[in-house]
PDB file of C-alpha atoms in Angstrom:
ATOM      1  CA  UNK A   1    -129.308  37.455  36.716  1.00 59.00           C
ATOM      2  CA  UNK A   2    -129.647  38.500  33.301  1.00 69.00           C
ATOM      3  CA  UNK A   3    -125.697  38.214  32.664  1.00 81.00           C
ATOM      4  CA  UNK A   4    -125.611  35.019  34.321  1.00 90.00           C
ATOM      5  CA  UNK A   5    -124.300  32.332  31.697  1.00 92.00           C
ATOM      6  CA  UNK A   6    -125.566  28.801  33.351  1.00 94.00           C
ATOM      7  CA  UNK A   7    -129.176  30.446  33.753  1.00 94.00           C
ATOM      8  CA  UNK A   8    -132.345  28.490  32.035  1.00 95.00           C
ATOM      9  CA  UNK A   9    -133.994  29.661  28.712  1.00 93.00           C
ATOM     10  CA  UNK A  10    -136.760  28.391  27.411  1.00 95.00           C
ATOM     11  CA  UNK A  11    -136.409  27.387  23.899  1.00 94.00           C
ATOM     12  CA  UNK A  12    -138.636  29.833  21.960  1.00 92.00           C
ATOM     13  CA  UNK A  13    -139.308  26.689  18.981  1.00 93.00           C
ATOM     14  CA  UNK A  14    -140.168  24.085  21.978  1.00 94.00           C
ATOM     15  CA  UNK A  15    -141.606  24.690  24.985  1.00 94.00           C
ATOM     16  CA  UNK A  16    -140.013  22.223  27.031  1.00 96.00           C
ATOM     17  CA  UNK A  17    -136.399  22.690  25.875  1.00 96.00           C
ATOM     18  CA  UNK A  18    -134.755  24.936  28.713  1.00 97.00           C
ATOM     19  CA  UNK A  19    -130.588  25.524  27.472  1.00 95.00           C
ATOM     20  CA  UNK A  20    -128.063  26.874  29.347  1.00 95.00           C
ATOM     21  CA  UNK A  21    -127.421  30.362  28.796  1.00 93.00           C
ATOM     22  CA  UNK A  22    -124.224  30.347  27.070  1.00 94.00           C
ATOM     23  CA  UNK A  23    -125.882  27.599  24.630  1.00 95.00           C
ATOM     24  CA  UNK A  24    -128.752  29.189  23.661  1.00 94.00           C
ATOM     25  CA  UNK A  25    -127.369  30.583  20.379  1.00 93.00           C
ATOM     26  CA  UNK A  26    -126.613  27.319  19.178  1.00 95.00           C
ATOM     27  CA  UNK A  27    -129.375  25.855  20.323  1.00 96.00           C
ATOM     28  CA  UNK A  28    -131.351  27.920  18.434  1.00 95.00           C
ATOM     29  CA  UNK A  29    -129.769  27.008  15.426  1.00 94.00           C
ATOM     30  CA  UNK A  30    -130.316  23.296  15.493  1.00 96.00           C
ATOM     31  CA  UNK A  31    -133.560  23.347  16.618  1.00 95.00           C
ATOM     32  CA  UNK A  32    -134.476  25.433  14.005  1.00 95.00           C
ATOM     33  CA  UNK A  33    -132.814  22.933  11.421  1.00 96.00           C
ATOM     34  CA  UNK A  34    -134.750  20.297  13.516  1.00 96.00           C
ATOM     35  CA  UNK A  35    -137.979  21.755  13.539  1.00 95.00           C
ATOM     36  CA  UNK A  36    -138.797  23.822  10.034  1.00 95.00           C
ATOM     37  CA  UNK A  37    -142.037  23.681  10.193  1.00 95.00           C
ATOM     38  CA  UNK A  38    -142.212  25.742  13.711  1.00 94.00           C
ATOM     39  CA  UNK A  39    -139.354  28.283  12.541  1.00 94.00           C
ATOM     40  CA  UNK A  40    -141.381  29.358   9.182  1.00 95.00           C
ATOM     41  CA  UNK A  41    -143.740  30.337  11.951  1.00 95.00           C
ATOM     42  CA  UNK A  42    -141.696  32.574  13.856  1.00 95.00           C
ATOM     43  CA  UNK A  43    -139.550  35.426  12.956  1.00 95.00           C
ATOM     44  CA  UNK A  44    -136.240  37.128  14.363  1.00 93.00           C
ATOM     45  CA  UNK A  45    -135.615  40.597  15.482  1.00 92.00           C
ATOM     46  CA  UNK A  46    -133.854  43.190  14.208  1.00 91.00           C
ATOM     47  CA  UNK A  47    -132.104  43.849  17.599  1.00 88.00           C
ATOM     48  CA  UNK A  48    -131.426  40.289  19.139  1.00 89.00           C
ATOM     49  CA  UNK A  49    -131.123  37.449  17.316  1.00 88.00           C
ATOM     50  CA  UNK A  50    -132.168  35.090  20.414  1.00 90.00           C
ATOM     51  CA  UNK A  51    -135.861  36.946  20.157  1.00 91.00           C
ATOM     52  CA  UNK A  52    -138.021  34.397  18.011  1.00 93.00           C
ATOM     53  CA  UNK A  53    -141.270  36.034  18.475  1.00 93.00           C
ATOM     54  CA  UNK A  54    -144.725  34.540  16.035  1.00 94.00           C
ATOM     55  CA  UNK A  55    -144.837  36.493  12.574  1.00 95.00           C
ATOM     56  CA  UNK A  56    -148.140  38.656  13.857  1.00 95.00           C
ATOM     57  CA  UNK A  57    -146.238  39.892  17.133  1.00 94.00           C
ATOM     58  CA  UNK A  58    -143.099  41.082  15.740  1.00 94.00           C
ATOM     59  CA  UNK A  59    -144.141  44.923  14.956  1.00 92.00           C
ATOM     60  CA  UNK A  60    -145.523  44.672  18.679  1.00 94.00           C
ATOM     61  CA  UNK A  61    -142.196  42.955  19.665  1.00 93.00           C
ATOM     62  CA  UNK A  62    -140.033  45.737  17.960  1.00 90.00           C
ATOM     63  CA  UNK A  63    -141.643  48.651  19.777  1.00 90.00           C
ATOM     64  CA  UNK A  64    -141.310  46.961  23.018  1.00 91.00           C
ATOM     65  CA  UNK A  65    -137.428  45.164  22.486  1.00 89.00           C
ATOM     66  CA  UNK A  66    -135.098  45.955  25.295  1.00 86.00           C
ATOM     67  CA  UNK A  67    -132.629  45.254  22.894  1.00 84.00           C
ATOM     68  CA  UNK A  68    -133.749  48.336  21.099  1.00 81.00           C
ATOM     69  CA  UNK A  69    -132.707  50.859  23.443  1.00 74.00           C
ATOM     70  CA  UNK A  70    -129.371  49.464  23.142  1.00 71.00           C
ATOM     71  CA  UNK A  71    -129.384  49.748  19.142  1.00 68.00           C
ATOM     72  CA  UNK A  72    -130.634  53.281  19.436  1.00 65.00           C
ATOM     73  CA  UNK A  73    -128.015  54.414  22.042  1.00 66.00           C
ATOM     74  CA  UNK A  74    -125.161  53.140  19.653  1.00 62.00           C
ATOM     75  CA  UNK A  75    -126.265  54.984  16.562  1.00 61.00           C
ATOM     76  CA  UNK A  76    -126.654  58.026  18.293  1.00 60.00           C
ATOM     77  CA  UNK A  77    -122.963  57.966  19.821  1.00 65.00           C
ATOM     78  CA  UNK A  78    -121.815  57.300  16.578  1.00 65.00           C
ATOM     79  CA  UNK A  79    -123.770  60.402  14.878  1.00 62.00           C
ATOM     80  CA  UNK A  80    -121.749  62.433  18.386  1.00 62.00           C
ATOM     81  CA  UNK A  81    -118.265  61.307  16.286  1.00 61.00           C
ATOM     82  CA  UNK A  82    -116.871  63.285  13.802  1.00 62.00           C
ATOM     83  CA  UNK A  83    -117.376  61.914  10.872  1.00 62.00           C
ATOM     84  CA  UNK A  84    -113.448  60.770   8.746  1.00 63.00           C
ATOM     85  CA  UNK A  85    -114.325  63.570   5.968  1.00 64.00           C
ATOM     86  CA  UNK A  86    -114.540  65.801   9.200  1.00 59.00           C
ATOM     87  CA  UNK A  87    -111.198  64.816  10.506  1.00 63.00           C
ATOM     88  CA  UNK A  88    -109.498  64.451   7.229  1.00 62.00           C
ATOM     89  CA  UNK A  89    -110.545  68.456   6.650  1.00 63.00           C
ATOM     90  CA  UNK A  90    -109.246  69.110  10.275  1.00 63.00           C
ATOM     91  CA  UNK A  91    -105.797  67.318   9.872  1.00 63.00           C
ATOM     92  CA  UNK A  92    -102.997  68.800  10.203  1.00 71.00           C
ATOM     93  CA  UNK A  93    -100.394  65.625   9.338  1.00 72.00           C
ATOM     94  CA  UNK A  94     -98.111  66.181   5.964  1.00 77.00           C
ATOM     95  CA  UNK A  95     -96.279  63.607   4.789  1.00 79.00           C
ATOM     96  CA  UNK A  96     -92.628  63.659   5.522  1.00 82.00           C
ATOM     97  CA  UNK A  97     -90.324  64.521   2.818  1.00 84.00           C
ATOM     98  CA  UNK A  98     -89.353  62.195   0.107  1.00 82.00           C
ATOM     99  CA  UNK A  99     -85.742  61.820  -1.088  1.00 82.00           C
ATOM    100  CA  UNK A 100     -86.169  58.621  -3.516  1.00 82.00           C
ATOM    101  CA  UNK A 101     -86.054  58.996  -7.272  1.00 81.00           C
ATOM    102  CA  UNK A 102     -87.189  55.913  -8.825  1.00 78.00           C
ATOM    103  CA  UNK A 103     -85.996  56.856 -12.624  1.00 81.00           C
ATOM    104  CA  UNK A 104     -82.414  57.197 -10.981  1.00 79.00           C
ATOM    105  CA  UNK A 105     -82.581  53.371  -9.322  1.00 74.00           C
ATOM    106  CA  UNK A 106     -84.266  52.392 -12.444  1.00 75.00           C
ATOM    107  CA  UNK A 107     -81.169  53.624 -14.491  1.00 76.00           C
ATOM    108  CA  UNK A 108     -79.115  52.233 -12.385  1.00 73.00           C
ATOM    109  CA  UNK A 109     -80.368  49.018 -12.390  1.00 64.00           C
ATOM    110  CA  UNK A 110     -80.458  48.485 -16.051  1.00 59.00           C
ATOM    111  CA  UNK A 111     -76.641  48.119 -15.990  1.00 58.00           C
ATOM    112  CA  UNK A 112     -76.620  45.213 -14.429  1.00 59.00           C
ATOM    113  CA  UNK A 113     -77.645  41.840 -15.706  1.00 61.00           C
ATOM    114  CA  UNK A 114     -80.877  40.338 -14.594  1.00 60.00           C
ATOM    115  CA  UNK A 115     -80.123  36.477 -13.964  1.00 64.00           C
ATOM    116  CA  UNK A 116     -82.686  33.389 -12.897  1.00 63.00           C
TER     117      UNK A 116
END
């Protein structure tokens, strides 16, 4: 089960690492810091930040990322929203009347005597 949080995962740096699930991300981040040399060789995608694929697969990677569909379904329901320009045209809120007349408070307020 993809969702599953306790499932395996192969480490994508070491071959024989296999981390829980809902460790991986971590994992991934001291194994790195343990193991530069391997992580120059590999690089992330754009879409998942758990795919460490070698730097000559990625473009191969990218057109084949599940995680892609995913990315592409979000941008286009956001394009489907009106944009804020759009609803600020189509608004039809005013701003309820005002009644307070700052010179007036300030007047009043200079007759009494400002104390620390």
């Amino acid at each position: 089960d993809v969702l599953d949080p306790e499932r395996l995962i192969q480490c994508p740096l070491v071959k024989h690492h296999w981390i829980r699930a809902r460790r991986f991300p971590y994992h991934l981040v001291k194994c790195k810091e343990s193991n530069p040399e391997i992580a120059k060789k590999l690089a992330t995608c754009p879409f998942n930040a758990r795919h460490l694929v070698p730097w000559a697969d990625l473009s191969d990677h990218i057109m084949k990322c599940n995680d892609k569909a995913f990315m592409e379904q979000d941008v286009v329901s956001r394009s489907c929203e009106p944009s804020q320009e759009q609803l600020n045209n189509g608004s039809t809120w005013q701003a309820p009347p005002c009644d307070e007349d700052w010179e007036a408070d300030l007047l009043k307020g200079s007759e009494s005597t400002f104390v620390w």
